[in-house]
CSV table of C-alpha atoms and ligand atoms in Angstrom, one decimal:
chain,number,residue,atom,x,y,z
S,1438,MET,CA,-27.8,-153.8,-158.8
S,1439,ASP,CA,-27.5,-150.7,-156.5
S,1440,PHE,CA,-29.0,-147.4,-157.7
S,1441,ILE,CA,-26.4,-144.6,-157.9
S,1442,PRO,CA,-28.2,-141.4,-156.9
S,1443,VAL,CA,-27.4,-138.2,-158.8
S,1444,ASN,CA,-26.4,-136.6,-155.5
S,1445,GLU,CA,-25.7,-137.4,-151.9
S,1446,PRO,CA,-24.2,-134.9,-149.5
S,1447,LEU,CA,-21.4,-135.6,-147.0
S,1448,LEU,CA,-22.5,-134.9,-143.4
S,1449,ASP,CA,-19.8,-136.5,-141.4
S,1450,GLY,CA,-18.0,-133.5,-139.9
S,1451,ASN,CA,-19.3,-131.5,-136.9
S,1452,GLU,CA,-22.9,-131.5,-138.2
S,1453,LYS,CA,-24.2,-133.8,-135.4
S,1454,ARG,CA,-22.3,-132.0,-132.7
S,1455,TYR,CA,-23.6,-128.5,-133.6
S,1456,LEU,CA,-27.1,-129.8,-134.1
S,1457,SER,CA,-27.0,-131.4,-130.6
S,1458,LYS,CA,-25.9,-128.0,-129.3
S,1459,CYS,CA,-29.1,-126.4,-130.7
S,1460,ILE,CA,-31.2,-129.0,-129.0
S,1461,ASP,CA,-29.3,-129.0,-125.7
S,1462,THR,CA,-29.6,-125.2,-125.5
S,1463,GLY,CA,-33.1,-125.0,-126.9
S,1464,TRP,CA,-32.0,-122.5,-129.6
S,1465,ILE,CA,-33.8,-123.8,-132.7
S,1466,SER,CA,-35.3,-120.7,-134.2
S,1467,SER,CA,-33.7,-118.0,-136.3
S,1468,GLU,CA,-32.8,-116.1,-133.1
S,1469,GLY,CA,-30.1,-118.7,-132.2
S,1470,PRO,CA,-26.4,-117.8,-132.2
S,1471,PHE,CA,-25.3,-120.1,-135.0
S,1472,VAL,CA,-27.2,-117.9,-137.6
S,1473,LYS,CA,-25.0,-114.8,-136.9
S,1474,GLU,CA,-21.8,-116.9,-136.8
S,1475,PHE,CA,-22.7,-118.6,-140.0
S,1476,GLU,CA,-23.4,-115.2,-141.7
S,1477,GLU,CA,-20.2,-113.7,-140.5
S,1478,ARG,CA,-18.0,-116.7,-141.4
S,1479,PHE,CA,-19.6,-117.2,-144.8
S,1480,ALA,CA,-19.4,-113.5,-145.7
S,1481,ALA,CA,-15.7,-113.5,-144.7
S,1482,GLN,CA,-15.0,-116.6,-146.8
S,1483,VAL,CA,-16.1,-114.7,-149.9
S,1484,GLY,CA,-14.5,-111.5,-148.8
S,1485,ARG,CA,-17.8,-109.6,-148.2
S,1486,LYS,CA,-18.7,-107.3,-145.3
S,1487,TYR,CA,-22.3,-108.6,-144.7
S,1488,GLY,CA,-24.1,-111.9,-144.9
S,1489,VAL,CA,-27.8,-112.4,-144.5
S,1490,ALA,CA,-28.9,-116.0,-144.1
S,1491,VAL,CA,-32.3,-116.9,-145.5
S,1492,CYS,CA,-34.4,-120.0,-146.0
S,1493,ASN,CA,-33.3,-120.9,-149.6
S,1494,GLY,CA,-31.5,-119.6,-152.6
S,1495,THR,CA,-34.7,-118.6,-154.3
S,1496,ALA,CA,-35.6,-116.4,-151.3
S,1497,ALA,CA,-32.1,-114.8,-151.5
S,1498,LEU,CA,-32.8,-113.8,-155.1
S,1499,ASP,CA,-36.3,-112.5,-154.3
S,1500,ALA,CA,-34.9,-110.3,-151.6
S,1501,ALA,CA,-32.0,-109.2,-153.8
S,1502,VAL,CA,-34.4,-108.0,-156.5
S,1503,GLU,CA,-36.7,-106.2,-154.0
S,1504,ALA,CA,-33.8,-104.7,-152.1
S,1505,LEU,CA,-32.5,-103.1,-155.4
S,1506,ASP,CA,-36.0,-101.5,-155.8
S,1507,ILE,CA,-36.5,-103.3,-159.1
S,1508,GLY,CA,-40.1,-102.7,-160.3
S,1509,PRO,CA,-42.4,-101.5,-163.1
S,1510,GLY,CA,-40.5,-99.8,-165.9
S,1511,ASP,CA,-37.2,-101.5,-165.2
S,1512,GLU,CA,-35.5,-104.1,-167.3
S,1513,VAL,CA,-33.3,-106.8,-165.9
S,1514,ILE,CA,-30.9,-108.8,-168.1
S,1515,LEU,CA,-30.4,-112.5,-167.3
S,1516,PRO,CA,-29.7,-115.8,-169.0
S,1517,ALA,CA,-32.4,-117.8,-170.7
S,1518,PHE,CA,-30.7,-121.0,-169.5
S,1519,THR,CA,-31.2,-121.0,-165.8
S,1520,ILE,CA,-33.6,-122.0,-163.0
S,1521,ILE,CA,-37.0,-120.2,-162.6
S,1522,SER,CA,-35.8,-118.8,-159.2
S,1523,CYS,CA,-33.8,-116.1,-161.0
S,1524,ILE,CA,-36.8,-114.6,-162.8
S,1525,THR,CA,-39.9,-114.9,-160.6
S,1526,GLN,CA,-39.4,-111.8,-158.5
S,1527,ILE,CA,-38.4,-109.8,-161.5
S,1528,ILE,CA,-41.8,-110.6,-163.0
S,1529,ARG,CA,-43.8,-110.3,-159.8
S,1530,SER,CA,-42.3,-106.9,-159.2
S,1531,GLY,CA,-43.7,-105.7,-162.5
S,1532,ALA,CA,-40.2,-105.3,-164.1
S,1533,THR,CA,-39.3,-106.9,-167.5
S,1534,PRO,CA,-36.9,-109.7,-167.8
S,1535,VAL,CA,-34.6,-109.6,-170.9
S,1536,LEU,CA,-33.0,-112.9,-171.8
S,1537,ILE,CA,-29.5,-113.7,-173.1
S,1538,ASP,CA,-28.5,-116.9,-174.9
S,1539,SER,CA,-25.8,-119.2,-173.6
S,1540,ASP,CA,-22.2,-119.7,-174.6
S,1541,PRO,CA,-22.1,-123.2,-176.2
S,1542,GLU,CA,-18.8,-124.1,-174.5
S,1543,THR,CA,-19.2,-122.8,-170.9
S,1544,TRP,CA,-23.1,-123.0,-170.8
S,1545,ASN,CA,-23.1,-119.7,-169.0
S,1546,MET,CA,-24.7,-116.6,-170.4
S,1547,ASP,CA,-22.9,-115.3,-173.6
S,1548,VAL,CA,-21.6,-112.0,-172.2
S,1549,THR,CA,-20.9,-110.7,-175.7
S,1550,GLN,CA,-24.7,-110.6,-176.3
S,1551,ILE,CA,-25.5,-108.4,-173.3
S,1552,GLU,CA,-24.6,-104.9,-174.6
S,1553,SER,CA,-27.0,-105.0,-177.5
S,1554,LYS,CA,-29.9,-105.7,-175.1
S,1555,ILE,CA,-29.1,-102.7,-172.8
S,1556,THR,CA,-31.7,-99.9,-173.1
S,1557,PRO,CA,-32.4,-96.7,-171.0
S,1558,LYS,CA,-34.7,-98.9,-168.9
S,1559,THR,CA,-32.1,-101.5,-168.0
S,1560,LYS,CA,-31.6,-101.4,-164.3
S,1561,ALA,CA,-29.6,-104.6,-163.5
S,1562,ILE,CA,-27.7,-107.6,-164.9
S,1563,MET,CA,-28.2,-110.9,-163.2
S,1564,ALA,CA,-25.1,-113.1,-163.7
S,1565,VAL,CA,-25.7,-116.7,-162.9
S,1566,HIS,CA,-22.7,-119.1,-162.6
S,1567,ILE,CA,-23.9,-122.4,-164.1
S,1568,TYR,CA,-22.8,-126.0,-163.4
S,1569,GLY,CA,-19.2,-125.2,-162.1
S,1570,LEU,CA,-17.7,-122.5,-164.3
S,1571,PRO,CA,-18.2,-118.8,-163.5
S,1572,VAL,CA,-19.7,-116.2,-165.9
S,1573,ASP,CA,-17.0,-114.0,-167.5
S,1574,MET,CA,-17.5,-111.3,-164.9
S,1575,ALA,CA,-15.0,-108.7,-166.2
S,1576,HIS,CA,-17.3,-108.2,-169.1
S,1577,VAL,CA,-20.4,-107.9,-167.0
S,1578,LEU,CA,-18.8,-105.5,-164.5
S,1579,ALA,CA,-17.4,-103.3,-167.4
S,1580,LEU,CA,-20.9,-103.0,-168.8
S,1581,ALA,CA,-22.4,-102.3,-165.4
S,1582,ALA,CA,-19.9,-99.4,-164.9
S,1583,LYS,CA,-20.4,-98.1,-168.4
S,1584,TYR,CA,-24.2,-98.0,-168.2
S,1585,ASP,CA,-24.6,-97.5,-164.4
S,1586,LEU,CA,-26.3,-100.8,-163.8
S,1587,ARG,CA,-26.6,-102.9,-160.7
S,1588,VAL,CA,-25.2,-106.4,-160.7
S,1589,ILE,CA,-27.0,-109.4,-159.0
S,1590,GLU,CA,-24.6,-112.3,-158.9
S,1591,ASP,CA,-26.4,-115.7,-158.4
S,1592,ALA,CA,-23.6,-117.9,-157.0
S,1593,ALA,CA,-26.1,-120.6,-155.9
S,1594,GLU,CA,-23.9,-123.3,-157.5
S,1595,ALA,CA,-20.5,-121.6,-157.1
S,1596,HIS,CA,-19.4,-121.9,-153.5
S,1597,GLY,CA,-15.6,-122.2,-153.4
S,1598,GLN,CA,-15.3,-121.1,-157.1
S,1599,SER,CA,-13.3,-118.1,-158.1
S,1600,TYR,CA,-13.0,-115.8,-161.1
S,1601,LEU,CA,-9.4,-114.7,-161.9
S,1602,GLY,CA,-8.6,-115.6,-158.3
S,1603,LYS,CA,-11.4,-113.6,-156.6
S,1604,PRO,CA,-14.2,-115.6,-155.0
S,1605,CYS,CA,-17.5,-116.0,-156.7
S,1606,GLY,CA,-20.0,-114.1,-154.6
S,1607,SER,CA,-17.7,-111.1,-154.3
S,1608,PHE,CA,-18.8,-109.5,-157.6
S,1609,GLY,CA,-22.4,-108.4,-157.3
S,1610,ASP,CA,-23.9,-105.3,-155.6
S,1611,ILE,CA,-25.7,-108.3,-154.1
S,1612,SER,CA,-24.6,-111.9,-154.5
S,1613,THR,CA,-26.6,-114.9,-153.5
S,1614,PHE,CA,-26.1,-118.6,-152.6
S,1615,SER,CA,-28.2,-121.7,-152.1
S,1616,PHE,CA,-27.5,-124.5,-149.6
S,1617,TYR,CA,-29.9,-127.1,-151.1
S,1618,PRO,CA,-28.4,-130.6,-150.5
S,1619,ASN,CA,-27.0,-130.9,-154.0
S,1620,LYS,CA,-24.8,-127.8,-153.4
S,1621,HIS,CA,-21.2,-127.9,-152.3
S,1622,ILE,CA,-22.3,-127.0,-148.8
S,1623,THR,CA,-25.8,-127.7,-147.5
S,1624,THR,CA,-28.1,-126.7,-144.7
S,1625,GLY,CA,-31.0,-128.9,-146.0
S,1626,GLU,CA,-32.8,-125.9,-147.3
S,1627,GLY,CA,-31.1,-122.5,-147.0
S,1628,GLY,CA,-29.5,-119.5,-148.7
S,1629,MET,CA,-27.3,-116.6,-148.2
S,1630,ILE,CA,-27.2,-113.0,-149.4
S,1631,VAL,CA,-23.8,-111.2,-149.3
S,1632,THR,CA,-23.0,-107.6,-150.0
S,1633,ASP,CA,-20.6,-104.8,-149.0
S,1634,SER,CA,-23.4,-102.3,-148.7
S,1635,GLU,CA,-24.7,-101.7,-145.2
S,1636,VAL,CA,-27.9,-100.2,-146.7
S,1637,LEU,CA,-28.6,-103.2,-148.9
S,1638,ALA,CA,-27.7,-105.7,-146.1
S,1639,GLU,CA,-30.1,-103.9,-143.8
S,1640,SER,CA,-32.8,-103.8,-146.4
S,1641,CYS,CA,-32.4,-107.6,-147.0
S,1642,ARG,CA,-32.5,-108.3,-143.2
S,1643,SER,CA,-35.7,-106.3,-143.0
S,1644,LEU,CA,-37.3,-108.0,-146.1
S,1645,ARG,CA,-36.3,-111.4,-144.6
S,1646,ASN,CA,-38.2,-110.6,-141.4
S,1647,LEU,CA,-41.5,-109.3,-142.7
S,1648,CYS,CA,-40.2,-105.7,-142.6
S,1649,PHE,CA,-41.1,-105.2,-138.9
S,1650,LEU,CA,-40.1,-101.7,-137.9
S,1651,PRO,CA,-37.2,-102.1,-135.5
S,1652,GLN,CA,-38.6,-99.4,-133.2
S,1653,LYS,CA,-42.2,-100.6,-133.4
S,1654,ARG,CA,-42.8,-104.3,-133.8
S,1655,PHE,CA,-46.0,-105.3,-135.8
S,1656,VAL,CA,-45.9,-102.0,-137.7
S,1657,HIS,CA,-44.8,-102.2,-141.3
S,1658,GLU,CA,-43.9,-99.5,-144.0
S,1659,ARG,CA,-42.9,-102.1,-146.6
S,1660,LEU,CA,-44.0,-105.6,-147.6
S,1661,GLY,CA,-41.5,-108.3,-146.8
S,1662,TRP,CA,-41.5,-112.0,-146.4
S,1663,ASN,CA,-40.6,-114.5,-143.7
S,1664,LEU,CA,-37.4,-115.8,-145.2
S,1665,ARG,CA,-35.6,-116.6,-142.0
S,1666,MET,CA,-33.0,-119.4,-141.6
S,1667,THR,CA,-33.2,-121.4,-138.4
S,1668,ASN,CA,-30.4,-122.0,-135.9
S,1669,LEU,CA,-30.6,-125.7,-136.8
S,1670,GLN,CA,-29.9,-124.9,-140.5
S,1671,ALA,CA,-27.1,-122.5,-139.6
S,1672,ALA,CA,-25.5,-125.2,-137.3
S,1673,LEU,CA,-25.3,-127.5,-140.4
S,1674,GLY,CA,-24.0,-124.7,-142.5
S,1675,LEU,CA,-21.2,-123.9,-140.1
S,1676,ALA,CA,-20.1,-127.5,-140.0
S,1677,GLN,CA,-20.2,-127.7,-143.8
S,1678,LEU,CA,-18.4,-124.4,-144.2
S,1679,GLU,CA,-15.5,-125.8,-142.2
S,1680,ARG,CA,-14.9,-128.3,-145.0
S,1681,LEU,CA,-15.5,-126.2,-148.0
S,1682,GLU,CA,-12.0,-126.4,-149.3
S,1683,GLU,CA,-11.8,-130.1,-148.9
S,1684,PHE,CA,-15.2,-130.5,-150.7
S,1685,ILE,CA,-14.1,-128.3,-153.6
S,1686,SER,CA,-10.9,-130.2,-154.0
S,1687,ARG,CA,-12.9,-133.4,-153.9
S,1688,LYS,CA,-15.3,-132.1,-156.6
S,1689,ARG,CA,-12.3,-131.1,-158.7
S,1690,SER,CA,-10.7,-134.5,-158.5
S,1691,MET,CA,-14.0,-136.2,-159.2
S,1692,GLY,CA,-14.5,-134.0,-162.3
S,1693,THR,CA,-11.0,-134.6,-163.4
S,1694,LEU,CA,-11.5,-138.4,-163.0
S,1695,TYR,CA,-14.7,-138.2,-165.1
S,1696,GLN,CA,-12.8,-136.2,-167.7
S,1697,SER,CA,-10.1,-138.8,-168.0
S,1698,LEU,CA,-12.6,-141.7,-168.0
S,1699,PHE,CA,-14.6,-140.0,-170.8
S,1700,THR,CA,-11.6,-139.0,-172.9
S,1701,ASP,CA,-12.5,-141.4,-175.7
S,1702,LEU,CA,-16.3,-141.1,-175.4
S,1703,PRO,CA,-17.6,-140.6,-178.9
S,1704,LYS,CA,-19.7,-137.6,-179.8
S,1705,PHE,CA,-20.9,-136.4,-176.3
S,1706,GLN,CA,-19.9,-132.9,-175.2
S,1707,THR,CA,-18.3,-132.9,-171.7
S,1708,PRO,CA,-17.7,-129.9,-169.5
S,1709,LEU,CA,-14.9,-127.5,-170.2
S,1710,ALA,CA,-12.0,-128.2,-167.7
S,1711,GLU,CA,-10.9,-124.6,-167.7
S,1712,THR,CA,-11.3,-121.2,-169.2
S,1713,PRO,CA,-8.8,-118.3,-169.2
S,1714,TYR,CA,-10.4,-117.1,-165.9
S,1715,ALA,CA,-11.3,-120.2,-163.9
S,1716,GLU,CA,-10.8,-123.9,-163.5
S,1717,ASN,CA,-14.0,-126.0,-163.4
S,1718,ILE,CA,-15.2,-127.1,-159.9
S,1719,TYR,CA,-17.7,-129.5,-161.6
S,1720,TRP,CA,-20.7,-128.6,-159.4
S,1721,VAL,CA,-22.4,-131.2,-161.6
S,1722,TYR,CA,-20.9,-133.2,-164.4
S,1723,GLY,CA,-23.0,-132.4,-167.5
S,1724,LEU,CA,-23.1,-134.4,-170.8
S,1725,VAL,CA,-24.6,-133.0,-174.0
S,1726,LEU,CA,-25.7,-135.3,-176.8
S,1727,PRO,CA,-24.7,-134.2,-180.3
S,1728,LYS,CA,-27.3,-132.2,-182.3
S,1729,GLU,CA,-27.7,-135.0,-184.8
S,1730,ALA,CA,-28.2,-137.7,-182.2
S,1731,PRO,CA,-31.4,-139.7,-182.7
S,1732,LEU,CA,-32.3,-139.4,-179.0
S,1733,LYS,CA,-33.0,-136.6,-176.6
S,1734,ALA,CA,-31.7,-136.1,-173.1
S,1735,ASP,CA,-34.9,-137.5,-171.6
S,1736,GLU,CA,-34.5,-140.8,-173.5
S,1737,ALA,CA,-30.8,-141.0,-172.5
S,1738,MET,CA,-31.7,-140.4,-168.8
S,1739,HIS,CA,-34.4,-143.1,-169.0
S,1740,TRP,CA,-32.0,-145.6,-170.5
S,1741,LEU,CA,-29.4,-144.8,-167.8
S,1742,ALA,CA,-32.0,-145.0,-165.0
S,1743,GLN,CA,-32.7,-148.6,-166.1
S,1744,LYS,CA,-29.0,-149.4,-165.6
S,1745,GLY,CA,-29.3,-147.9,-162.0
S,1746,ILE,CA,-27.8,-144.5,-162.8
S,1747,GLY,CA,-29.5,-141.4,-161.5
S,1748,CYS,CA,-29.4,-138.4,-163.8
S,1749,ARG,CA,-31.1,-135.0,-164.0
S,1750,PRO,CA,-32.1,-132.9,-167.0
S,1751,PHE,CA,-30.4,-129.6,-167.7
S,1752,PHE,CA,-32.4,-126.4,-167.2
S,1753,TYR,CA,-35.5,-125.7,-169.3
S,1754,PRO,CA,-35.1,-122.2,-170.9
S,1755,MET,CA,-37.1,-119.3,-169.5
S,1756,HIS,CA,-38.7,-118.3,-172.8
S,1757,LEU,CA,-40.2,-121.8,-173.3
S,1758,GLN,CA,-41.8,-122.0,-169.9
S,1759,PRO,CA,-45.5,-122.6,-170.2
S,1760,VAL,CA,-46.2,-120.2,-167.3
S,1761,PHE,CA,-44.5,-117.3,-169.2
S,1762,GLN,CA,-46.0,-118.2,-172.5
S,1763,LYS,CA,-49.5,-118.0,-170.9
S,1764,MET,CA,-48.5,-114.5,-169.6
S,1765,GLY,CA,-47.6,-113.5,-173.2
S,1766,LEU,CA,-43.9,-113.2,-172.4
S,1767,PHE,CA,-41.1,-114.0,-174.7
S,1768,SER,CA,-43.3,-114.8,-177.7
S,1769,GLU,CA,-41.4,-115.1,-180.9
S,1770,GLU,CA,-38.1,-115.1,-179.0
S,1771,SER,CA,-35.6,-117.8,-179.6
S,1772,TYR,CA,-32.3,-118.7,-177.9
S,1773,PRO,CA,-30.9,-121.6,-179.9
S,1774,VAL,CA,-28.0,-122.6,-177.6
S,1775,ALA,CA,-30.3,-122.7,-174.5
S,1776,GLU,CA,-32.8,-124.7,-176.5
S,1777,TYR,CA,-30.2,-127.1,-177.6
S,1778,LEU,CA,-28.8,-127.6,-174.1
S,1779,ALA,CA,-32.2,-128.2,-172.7
S,1780,GLU,CA,-33.0,-130.8,-175.4
S,1781,LYS,CA,-29.7,-132.7,-175.3
S,1782,GLY,CA,-28.1,-132.0,-172.0
S,1783,PHE,CA,-28.3,-133.8,-168.6
S,1784,TYR,CA,-26.0,-134.5,-165.7
S,1785,ILE,CA,-24.8,-137.7,-164.2
S,1786,PRO,CA,-24.1,-138.6,-160.5
S,1787,SER,CA,-21.9,-135.9,-159.2
S,1788,GLY,CA,-22.5,-135.7,-155.4
S,1789,LEU,CA,-19.8,-135.5,-152.8
S,1790,ALA,CA,-20.5,-138.9,-151.4
S,1791,LEU,CA,-20.0,-140.6,-154.8
S,1792,ARG,CA,-17.3,-143.3,-154.7
S,1793,GLU,CA,-14.7,-144.1,-157.4
S,1794,GLU,CA,-16.1,-147.5,-158.2
S,1795,GLN,CA,-19.5,-145.9,-158.7
S,1796,MET,CA,-18.0,-143.4,-161.1
S,1797,GLN,CA,-16.5,-146.3,-163.0
S,1798,ARG,CA,-19.9,-147.9,-163.3
S,1799,VAL,CA,-21.5,-144.6,-164.4
S,1800,THR,CA,-18.9,-144.2,-167.1
S,1801,GLU,CA,-19.3,-147.7,-168.4
S,1802,SER,CA,-23.0,-147.3,-168.7
S,1803,VAL,CA,-22.6,-144.0,-170.6
S,1804,PHE,CA,-20.2,-145.8,-173.0
S,1805,ASP,CA,-22.8,-148.6,-173.4
S,1806,LEU,CA,-25.4,-145.9,-174.2
S,1807,ALA,CA,-23.1,-144.3,-176.8
S,1808,ARG,CA,-22.5,-147.7,-178.4
S,1809,GLU,CA,-26.1,-148.8,-178.4
S,1810,LYS,CA,-27.8,-145.5,-179.4
S,1811,LEU,CA,-25.3,-143.2,-181.1
S,1812,THR,CA,-23.4,-145.5,-183.5
A,2577,PLP,C1,-28.5,-121.1,-160.3
A,2577,PLP,C2,-29.5,-121.3,-159.2
A,2577,PLP,N1,-30.1,-120.2,-158.7
A,2577,PLP,C3,-31.0,-120.4,-157.7
A,2577,PLP,C4,-31.3,-121.6,-157.2
A,2577,PLP,C5,-32.4,-121.7,-156.1
A,2577,PLP,O1,-31.9,-122.2,-154.9
A,2577,PLP,P1,-32.9,-123.0,-153.9
A,2577,PLP,O2,-33.2,-124.3,-154.5
A,2577,PLP,O3,-32.1,-123.1,-152.6
A,2577,PLP,O4,-34.1,-122.2,-153.8
A,2577,PLP,C6,-30.7,-122.8,-157.7
A,2577,PLP,C7,-31.0,-124.1,-157.1
A,2577,PLP,O5,-30.6,-125.1,-157.5
A,2577,PLP,C8,-29.8,-122.6,-158.7
A,2577,PLP,O6,-29.2,-123.7,-159.3
């Protein structure tokens, strides 16, 4: 029985050709020409003026938080249900993260809970588009305007998605992306910062390159990092970007096929196909066991793994992370929807290389699981 991996990328466009060009010309570092081309084309694709390519999506968020001068005395609002990449630089900078619970239908942050958490110290809202549907951005942008807050938009999982027809990645003062291989387009490891502000773009470029003073190399007035993307990664990125529309329509048809195959699946919650502001692009296809189910996501994933089906757990909420509990953060805080999603949610094979017959097998195994464990 073949194992069906949770994700496999498609690399059968111009990837090899562009990579060979790097090798033939000797341009393999971040100084190579593909980096600039990838930045420009990617930024244009989301309607932004500037793109700054970096080594991964976490680095993009780190630079975004630092570029916005977030630090001691500041509060940043973000979802409890997300990846740790969103919160680490907020904490390292000395600022205070303020968490918001999830909407039980979209799994994104519940925007109706944000306003009550805004204080005179709030400096920014980090909106994170999760699993294929965007955050309700109109609400976030209205609050940002009302309280003069910055918006960081984490679109790591949302290439090719839009909110009311406008691309995800076009909403933040700074917006960020990841190109990890499970994303819609990949560079192996990689990330992108996009913005319309020349000042912020320049700041991110400097932070990416150790904050060398342009006029005096090896002299520094600020602490940065080495977050540079190589020409090899950008070569992959360009080849992938050429196919973004095709990839998104493929993900949409895969998601729609799963939706129809799971129509009669008892009890499980499946992703919302659409909201008033967006159609799902099914970055991953999530399943959530019912509250009263006698098993947790871990057990369901283990059961499916034995049938040759690769799965991944949902995010583990920030307030429950041992590292933050040790730091005395979020004690006594509770975010019931995030906790429920973490305990009962997981996703099934959803990568671009997945074939229809594999999806049929995944579906049959999930039905078997439901019959054996939930009835
Ligand atoms: C929402 C979100 N933000 C940030 C990241 C971090 O990206 P990377 O893995 O490229 O560091 C991810 C990665 O999966 C993510 O899903």
